[in-house]
Coordinates of C-alpha atoms in Angstrom, one line a residue:
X18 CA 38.1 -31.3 -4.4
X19 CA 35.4 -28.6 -4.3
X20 CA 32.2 -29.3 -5.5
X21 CA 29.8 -26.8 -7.6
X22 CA 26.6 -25.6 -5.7
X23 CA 23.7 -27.8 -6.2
X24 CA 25.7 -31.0 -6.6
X25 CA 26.9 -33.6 -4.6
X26 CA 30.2 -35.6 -4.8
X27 CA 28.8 -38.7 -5.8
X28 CA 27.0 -37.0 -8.9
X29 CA 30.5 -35.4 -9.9
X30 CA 32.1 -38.7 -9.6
X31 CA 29.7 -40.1 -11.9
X32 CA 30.2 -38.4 -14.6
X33 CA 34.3 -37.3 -14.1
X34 CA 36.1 -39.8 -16.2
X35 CA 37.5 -43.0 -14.7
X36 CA 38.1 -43.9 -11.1
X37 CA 40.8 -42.8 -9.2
X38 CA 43.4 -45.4 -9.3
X39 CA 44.5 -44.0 -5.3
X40 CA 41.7 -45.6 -3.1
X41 CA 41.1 -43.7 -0.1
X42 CA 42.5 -46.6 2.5
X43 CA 46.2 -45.2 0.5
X44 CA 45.6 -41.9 1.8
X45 CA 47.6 -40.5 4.5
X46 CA 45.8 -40.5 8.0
X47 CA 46.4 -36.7 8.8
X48 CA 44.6 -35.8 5.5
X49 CA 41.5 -37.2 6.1
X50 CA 40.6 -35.7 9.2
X51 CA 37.4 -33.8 8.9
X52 CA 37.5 -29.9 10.1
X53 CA 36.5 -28.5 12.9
X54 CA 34.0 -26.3 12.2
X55 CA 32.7 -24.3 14.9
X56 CA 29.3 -22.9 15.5
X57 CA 29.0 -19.8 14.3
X58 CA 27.7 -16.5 16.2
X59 CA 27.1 -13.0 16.0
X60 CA 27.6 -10.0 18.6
X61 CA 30.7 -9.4 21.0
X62 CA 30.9 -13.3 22.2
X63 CA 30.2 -17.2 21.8
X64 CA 26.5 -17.6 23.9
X65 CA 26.9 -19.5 27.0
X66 CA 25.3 -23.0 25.9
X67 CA 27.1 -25.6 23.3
X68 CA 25.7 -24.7 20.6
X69 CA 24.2 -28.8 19.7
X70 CA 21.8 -30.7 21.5
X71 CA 22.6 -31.9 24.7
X72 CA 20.2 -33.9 26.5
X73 CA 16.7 -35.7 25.5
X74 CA 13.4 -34.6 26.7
X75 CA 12.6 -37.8 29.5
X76 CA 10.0 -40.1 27.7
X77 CA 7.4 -41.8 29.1
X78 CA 5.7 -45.7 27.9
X79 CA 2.6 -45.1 26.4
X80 CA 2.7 -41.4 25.8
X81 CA 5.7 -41.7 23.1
X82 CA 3.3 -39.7 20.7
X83 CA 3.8 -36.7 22.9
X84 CA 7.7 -36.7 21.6
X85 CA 8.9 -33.5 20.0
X86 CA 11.8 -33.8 17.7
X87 CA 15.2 -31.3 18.6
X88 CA 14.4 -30.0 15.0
X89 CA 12.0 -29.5 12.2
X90 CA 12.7 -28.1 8.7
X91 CA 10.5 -27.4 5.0
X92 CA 10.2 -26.1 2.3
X93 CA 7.9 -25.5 -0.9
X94 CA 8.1 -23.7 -4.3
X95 CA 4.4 -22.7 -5.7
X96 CA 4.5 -20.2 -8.3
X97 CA 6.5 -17.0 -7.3
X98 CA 6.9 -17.8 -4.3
X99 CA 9.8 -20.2 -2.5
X100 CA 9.3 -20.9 1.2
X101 CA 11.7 -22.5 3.7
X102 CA 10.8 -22.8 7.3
X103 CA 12.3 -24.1 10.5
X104 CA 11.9 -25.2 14.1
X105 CA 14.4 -25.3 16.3
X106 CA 15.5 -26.0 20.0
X107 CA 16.5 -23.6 22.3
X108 CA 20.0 -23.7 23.6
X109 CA 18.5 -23.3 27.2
X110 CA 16.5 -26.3 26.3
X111 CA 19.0 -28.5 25.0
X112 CA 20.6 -28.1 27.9
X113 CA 18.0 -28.9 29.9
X114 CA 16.7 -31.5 28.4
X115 CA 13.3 -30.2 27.9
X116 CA 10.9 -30.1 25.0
X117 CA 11.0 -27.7 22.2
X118 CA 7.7 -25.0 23.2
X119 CA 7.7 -24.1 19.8
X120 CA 5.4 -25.7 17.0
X121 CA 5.5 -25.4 13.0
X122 CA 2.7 -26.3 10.7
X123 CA 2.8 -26.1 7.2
X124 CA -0.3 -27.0 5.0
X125 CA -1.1 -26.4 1.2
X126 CA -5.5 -26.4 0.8
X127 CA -6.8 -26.8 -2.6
X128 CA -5.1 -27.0 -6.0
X129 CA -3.7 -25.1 -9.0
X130 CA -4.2 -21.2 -8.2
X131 CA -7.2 -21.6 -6.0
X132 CA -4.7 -23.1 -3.6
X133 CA -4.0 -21.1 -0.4
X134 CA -0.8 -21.8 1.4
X135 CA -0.6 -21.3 5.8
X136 CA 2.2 -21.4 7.7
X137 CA 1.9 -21.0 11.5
X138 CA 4.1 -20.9 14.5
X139 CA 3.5 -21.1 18.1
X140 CA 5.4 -20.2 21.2
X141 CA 3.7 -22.3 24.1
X142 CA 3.8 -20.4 27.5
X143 CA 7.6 -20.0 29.2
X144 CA 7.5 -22.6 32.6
X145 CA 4.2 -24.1 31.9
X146 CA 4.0 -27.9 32.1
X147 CA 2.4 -29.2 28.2
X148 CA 3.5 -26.2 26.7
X149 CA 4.8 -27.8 23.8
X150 CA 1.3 -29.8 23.4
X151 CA -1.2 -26.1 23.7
X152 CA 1.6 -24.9 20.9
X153 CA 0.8 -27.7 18.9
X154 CA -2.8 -27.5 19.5
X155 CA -2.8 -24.6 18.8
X156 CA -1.8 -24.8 15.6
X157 CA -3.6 -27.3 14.5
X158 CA -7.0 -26.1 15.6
X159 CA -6.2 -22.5 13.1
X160 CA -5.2 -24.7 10.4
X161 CA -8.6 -26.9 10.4
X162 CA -10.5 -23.5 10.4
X163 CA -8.4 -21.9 7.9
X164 CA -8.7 -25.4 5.7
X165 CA -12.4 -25.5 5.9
X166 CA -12.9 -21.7 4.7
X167 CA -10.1 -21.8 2.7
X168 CA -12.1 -21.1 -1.4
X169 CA -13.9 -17.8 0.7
X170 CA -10.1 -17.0 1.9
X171 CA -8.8 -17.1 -1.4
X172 CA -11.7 -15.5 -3.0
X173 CA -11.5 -12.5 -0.3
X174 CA -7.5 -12.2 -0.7
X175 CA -7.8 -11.8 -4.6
X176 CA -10.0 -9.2 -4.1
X177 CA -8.7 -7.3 -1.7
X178 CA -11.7 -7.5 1.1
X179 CA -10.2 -5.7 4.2
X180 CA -13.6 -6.0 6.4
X181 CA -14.2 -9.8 5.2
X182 CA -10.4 -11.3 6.0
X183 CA -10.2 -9.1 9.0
X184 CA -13.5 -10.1 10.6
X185 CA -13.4 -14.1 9.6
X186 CA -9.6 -14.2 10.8
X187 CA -10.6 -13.1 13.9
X188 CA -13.0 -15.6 14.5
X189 CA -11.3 -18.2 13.4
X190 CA -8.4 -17.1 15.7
X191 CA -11.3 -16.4 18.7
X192 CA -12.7 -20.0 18.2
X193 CA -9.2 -21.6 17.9
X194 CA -8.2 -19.9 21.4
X195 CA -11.7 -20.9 22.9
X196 CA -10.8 -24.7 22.1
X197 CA -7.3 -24.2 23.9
X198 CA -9.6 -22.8 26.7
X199 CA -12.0 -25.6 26.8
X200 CA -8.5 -28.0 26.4
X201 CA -7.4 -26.1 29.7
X202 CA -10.2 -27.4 31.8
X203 CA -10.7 -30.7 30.6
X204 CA -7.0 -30.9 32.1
X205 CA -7.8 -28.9 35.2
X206 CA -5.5 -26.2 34.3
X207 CA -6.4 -22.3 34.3
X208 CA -6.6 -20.6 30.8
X209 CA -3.4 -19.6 31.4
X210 CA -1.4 -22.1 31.7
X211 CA -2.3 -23.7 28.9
X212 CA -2.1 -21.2 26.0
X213 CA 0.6 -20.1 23.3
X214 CA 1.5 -16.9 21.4
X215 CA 0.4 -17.7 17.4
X216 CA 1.2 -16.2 14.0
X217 CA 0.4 -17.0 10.7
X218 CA 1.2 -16.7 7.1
X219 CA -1.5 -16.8 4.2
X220 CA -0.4 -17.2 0.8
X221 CA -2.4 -17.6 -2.5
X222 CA -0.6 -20.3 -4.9
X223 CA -1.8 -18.1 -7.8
X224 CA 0.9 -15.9 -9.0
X225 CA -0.7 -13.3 -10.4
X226 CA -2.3 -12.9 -6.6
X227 CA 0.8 -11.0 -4.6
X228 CA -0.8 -10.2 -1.5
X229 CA 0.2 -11.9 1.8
X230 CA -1.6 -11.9 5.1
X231 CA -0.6 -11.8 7.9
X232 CA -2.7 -12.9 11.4
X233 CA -2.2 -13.8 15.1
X234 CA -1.8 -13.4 19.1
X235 CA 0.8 -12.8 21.1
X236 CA 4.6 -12.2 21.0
X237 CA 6.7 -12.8 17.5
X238 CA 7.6 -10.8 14.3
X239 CA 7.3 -10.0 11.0
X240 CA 9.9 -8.2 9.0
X241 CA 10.3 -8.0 4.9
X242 CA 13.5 -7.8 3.8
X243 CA 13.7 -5.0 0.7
X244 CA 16.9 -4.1 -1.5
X245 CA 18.9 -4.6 1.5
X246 CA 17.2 -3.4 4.5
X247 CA 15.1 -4.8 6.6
X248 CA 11.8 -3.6 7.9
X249 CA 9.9 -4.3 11.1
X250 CA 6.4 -4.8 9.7
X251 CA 5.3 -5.7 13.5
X252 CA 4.6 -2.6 15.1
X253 CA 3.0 -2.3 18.5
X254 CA -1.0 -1.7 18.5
X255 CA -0.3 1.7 20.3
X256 CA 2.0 2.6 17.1
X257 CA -1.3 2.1 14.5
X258 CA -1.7 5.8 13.9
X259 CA 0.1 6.1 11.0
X260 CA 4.1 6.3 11.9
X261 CA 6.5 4.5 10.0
X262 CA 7.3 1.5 10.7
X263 CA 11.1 0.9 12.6
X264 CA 14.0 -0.3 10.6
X265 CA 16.3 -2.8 11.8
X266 CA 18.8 -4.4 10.6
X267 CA 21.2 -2.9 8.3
X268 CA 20.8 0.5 6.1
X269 CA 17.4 2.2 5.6
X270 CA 14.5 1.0 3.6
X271 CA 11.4 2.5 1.9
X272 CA 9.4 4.1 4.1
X273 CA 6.0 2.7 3.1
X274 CA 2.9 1.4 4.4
X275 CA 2.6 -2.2 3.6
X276 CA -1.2 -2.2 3.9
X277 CA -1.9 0.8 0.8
X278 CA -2.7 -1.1 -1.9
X279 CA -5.3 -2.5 0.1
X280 CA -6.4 0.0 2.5
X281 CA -5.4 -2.5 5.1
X282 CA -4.5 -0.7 8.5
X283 CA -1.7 -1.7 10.8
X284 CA -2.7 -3.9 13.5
X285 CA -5.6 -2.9 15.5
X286 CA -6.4 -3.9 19.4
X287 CA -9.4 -6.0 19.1
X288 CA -9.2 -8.7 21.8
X289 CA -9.4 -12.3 21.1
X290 CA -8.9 -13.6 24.9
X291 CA -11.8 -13.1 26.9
X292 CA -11.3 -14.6 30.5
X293 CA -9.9 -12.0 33.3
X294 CA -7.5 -14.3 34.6
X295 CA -5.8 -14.8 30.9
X296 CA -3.5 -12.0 29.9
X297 CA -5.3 -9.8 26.6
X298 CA -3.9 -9.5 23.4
X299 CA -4.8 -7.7 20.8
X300 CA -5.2 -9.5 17.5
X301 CA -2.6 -8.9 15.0
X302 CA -3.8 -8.4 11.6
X303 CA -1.9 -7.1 8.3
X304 CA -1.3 -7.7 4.7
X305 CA 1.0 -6.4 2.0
X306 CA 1.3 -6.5 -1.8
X307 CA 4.9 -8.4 -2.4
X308 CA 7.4 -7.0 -5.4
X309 CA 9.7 -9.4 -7.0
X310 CA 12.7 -9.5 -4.6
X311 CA 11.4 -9.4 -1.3
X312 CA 11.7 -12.2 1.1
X313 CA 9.2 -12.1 4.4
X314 CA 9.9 -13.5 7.3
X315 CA 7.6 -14.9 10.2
X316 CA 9.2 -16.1 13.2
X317 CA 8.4 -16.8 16.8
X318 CA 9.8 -14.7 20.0
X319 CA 12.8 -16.5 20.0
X320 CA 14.5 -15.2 16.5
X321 CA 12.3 -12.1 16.6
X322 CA 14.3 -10.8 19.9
X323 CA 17.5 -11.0 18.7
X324 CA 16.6 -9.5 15.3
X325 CA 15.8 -6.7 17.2
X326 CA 18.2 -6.9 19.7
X327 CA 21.1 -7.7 17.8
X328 CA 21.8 -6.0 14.6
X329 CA 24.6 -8.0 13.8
X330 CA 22.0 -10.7 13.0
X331 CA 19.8 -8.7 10.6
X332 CA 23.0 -7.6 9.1
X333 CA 24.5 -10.9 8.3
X334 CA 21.1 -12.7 6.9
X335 CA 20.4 -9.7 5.0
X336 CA 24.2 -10.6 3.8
X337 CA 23.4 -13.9 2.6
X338 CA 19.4 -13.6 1.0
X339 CA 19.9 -10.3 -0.8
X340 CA 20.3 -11.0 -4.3
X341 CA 20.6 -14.3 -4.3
X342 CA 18.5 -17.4 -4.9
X343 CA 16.7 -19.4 -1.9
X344 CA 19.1 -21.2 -0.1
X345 CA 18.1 -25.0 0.2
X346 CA 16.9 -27.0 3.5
X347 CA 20.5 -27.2 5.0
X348 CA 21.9 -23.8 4.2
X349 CA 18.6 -22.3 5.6
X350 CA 18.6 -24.4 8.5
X351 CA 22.6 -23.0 8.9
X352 CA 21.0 -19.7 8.9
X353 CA 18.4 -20.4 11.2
X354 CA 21.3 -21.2 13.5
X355 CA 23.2 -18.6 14.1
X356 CA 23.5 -17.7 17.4
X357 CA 23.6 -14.7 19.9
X358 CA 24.7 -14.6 23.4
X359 CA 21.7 -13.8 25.5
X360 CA 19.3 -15.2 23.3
X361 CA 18.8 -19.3 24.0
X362 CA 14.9 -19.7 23.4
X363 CA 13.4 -21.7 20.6
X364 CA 13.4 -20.3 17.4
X365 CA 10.6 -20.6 14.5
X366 CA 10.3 -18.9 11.0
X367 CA 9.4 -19.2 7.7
X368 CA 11.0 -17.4 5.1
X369 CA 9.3 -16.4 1.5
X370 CA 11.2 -15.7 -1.3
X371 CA 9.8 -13.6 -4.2
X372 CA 10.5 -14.0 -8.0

């Protein structure tokens, strides 16, 4: 029986006339085998790892708070604006049975329009014991700071302040990293090894407000997909000099500079890590006036890499979110999961639909 998009079996049944005089326990054994449906993949070949979970991170009595579930997934509507997001596993680490690195928050502040919306992921450090907690941490320490300047935020989005969201960003990022610093010692570590690549998403609830910021440290990406195409809206610091921006992806897109309507320039190299003996990066800041259509995507290293790497992958999501409406949780969480050989780290995004 196939069942319409949107509904389940149980609410077709309902409402389908009388019940089936055949009871399933009647049917045939061969004909209710369930399919097997393989994972699916993109590029030449299947990756290397099985493509579900494998083994459990080991647990410990008394630190069962420290647990990180195989997978996380959300989702919101406010306005114009549908979001889904996701945090997954990496095949590497499935296999190993070691804890996901990467960390998802998602956090609404405020009401009605003077709401402001953050998403942030965060890639703890590759081979670093509690990389999965500085991730975390990470996250949540941006989030408090974000939450307790949120009405200035929204005020300074809505009216376009470049000076204002740039500075305050950066100090609420700079302040964020000092606490992971400060973290670092109380646990006798160096600054390096406890410390994660984040990005975030700021998004005003109010529809007539289309701009979207964009802020963070380290390794990720940001791409807009646009009639079709999608755009690399991450460009390297070196590139802020007024090139275009690379495509990837499938077919060519508009040329433009996201940051125009604002006066917003590409992402500058301002340094938000102090110490010598932690690597520098340069704070990432952006923002861009949305058009009905669009969908932007924010994702960590781990789905950025093969976006770029594999154009097979841009090619088939484009496929699949052009034109159509927001997938829901599971179908997004499909999407999330497609897989490319070579490519078996954790993988975090959230997508935002326009209307």
């Amino acid at each position: 029986m196939a069942i319409e998009p949107g509904r389940t079996a149980g609410e077709l049944d309902a409402g389908s006339g009388p019940e089936p005089t055949t009871r399933l326990s009647a049917v045939p054994r061969q004909t209710v085998r369930t399919a097997n449906r393989a994972a699916e993949f993109v590029g030449q070949g299947p990756p290397t790892y099985d493509a579900e979970p494998t083994a459990w991170p080991p647990a410990a009595p008394g630190a069962l708070d420290d647990l990180v579930p195989d997978t996380v997934v959300d989702g919101a509507r406010y306005g114009v604006l549908t979001l889904r997001a996701l945090s997954l596993r990496g095949d590497s680490a499935r296999y190993r049975g070691e804890p996901r690195r990467d960390a998802l928050l998602t956090a609404r502040f405020g009401d009605g329009d003077d709401a402001l919306l953050l998403v942030a992921v965060a890639s703890g450090g590759r081979a670093t014991e509690g990389a999965h907690r500085a991730a975390r941490d990470a996250c949540a320490w941006l989030a408090d700071a974000v939450g307790r300047s949120h009405p200035r935020l929204v005020e300074d989005i809505r009216r376009g302040r470049r000076g204002e969201l740039r500075s305050g960003l950066h100090r609420l990022t700079d302040r964020s990293y000092g606490r992971l610093r400060g973290r670092a010692a109380d646990l006798g570590l160096r600054p390096a090894e406890y410390t994660a690549a984040v990005r975030c998403l700021l998004l005003p609830a109010d529809a007539r407000c289309r701009t979207r910021v964009f802020f963070g440290v380290g390794a990720g990406g940001l791409f807009r997909l646009r009639e079709g195409a999608w755009q690399d809206l991450d460009p390297a610091p070196r590139e802020a000099d007024g090139n275009v921006d690379p495509i990837v992806g499938r077919g060519s897109g508009p040329a433009d500079r996201i940051t125009v309507d604002l006066g917003i320039a590409t992402p500058g190299t301002a340094r938000v890590i102090d110490p010598v003996e932690v690597p520098s990066e340069p704070f990432r800041f952006r923002a861009s006036v949305a058009r009905p259509g669009d969908v932007l995507l924010l994702c960590s290293a781990g789905l950025a890499d093969p976006m770029r790497g594999e154009p097979a992958l841009g090619d088939r999501l484009a496929e699949r979110w052009t034109g159509q409406r927001p997938p829901g949780l599971a179908a997004f969480l499909a999407d999330g999961q497609l897989r490319v050989k070579g490519y078996a780290d954790d993988r975090t995004a959230c997508a935002v639909w326009e209307a």
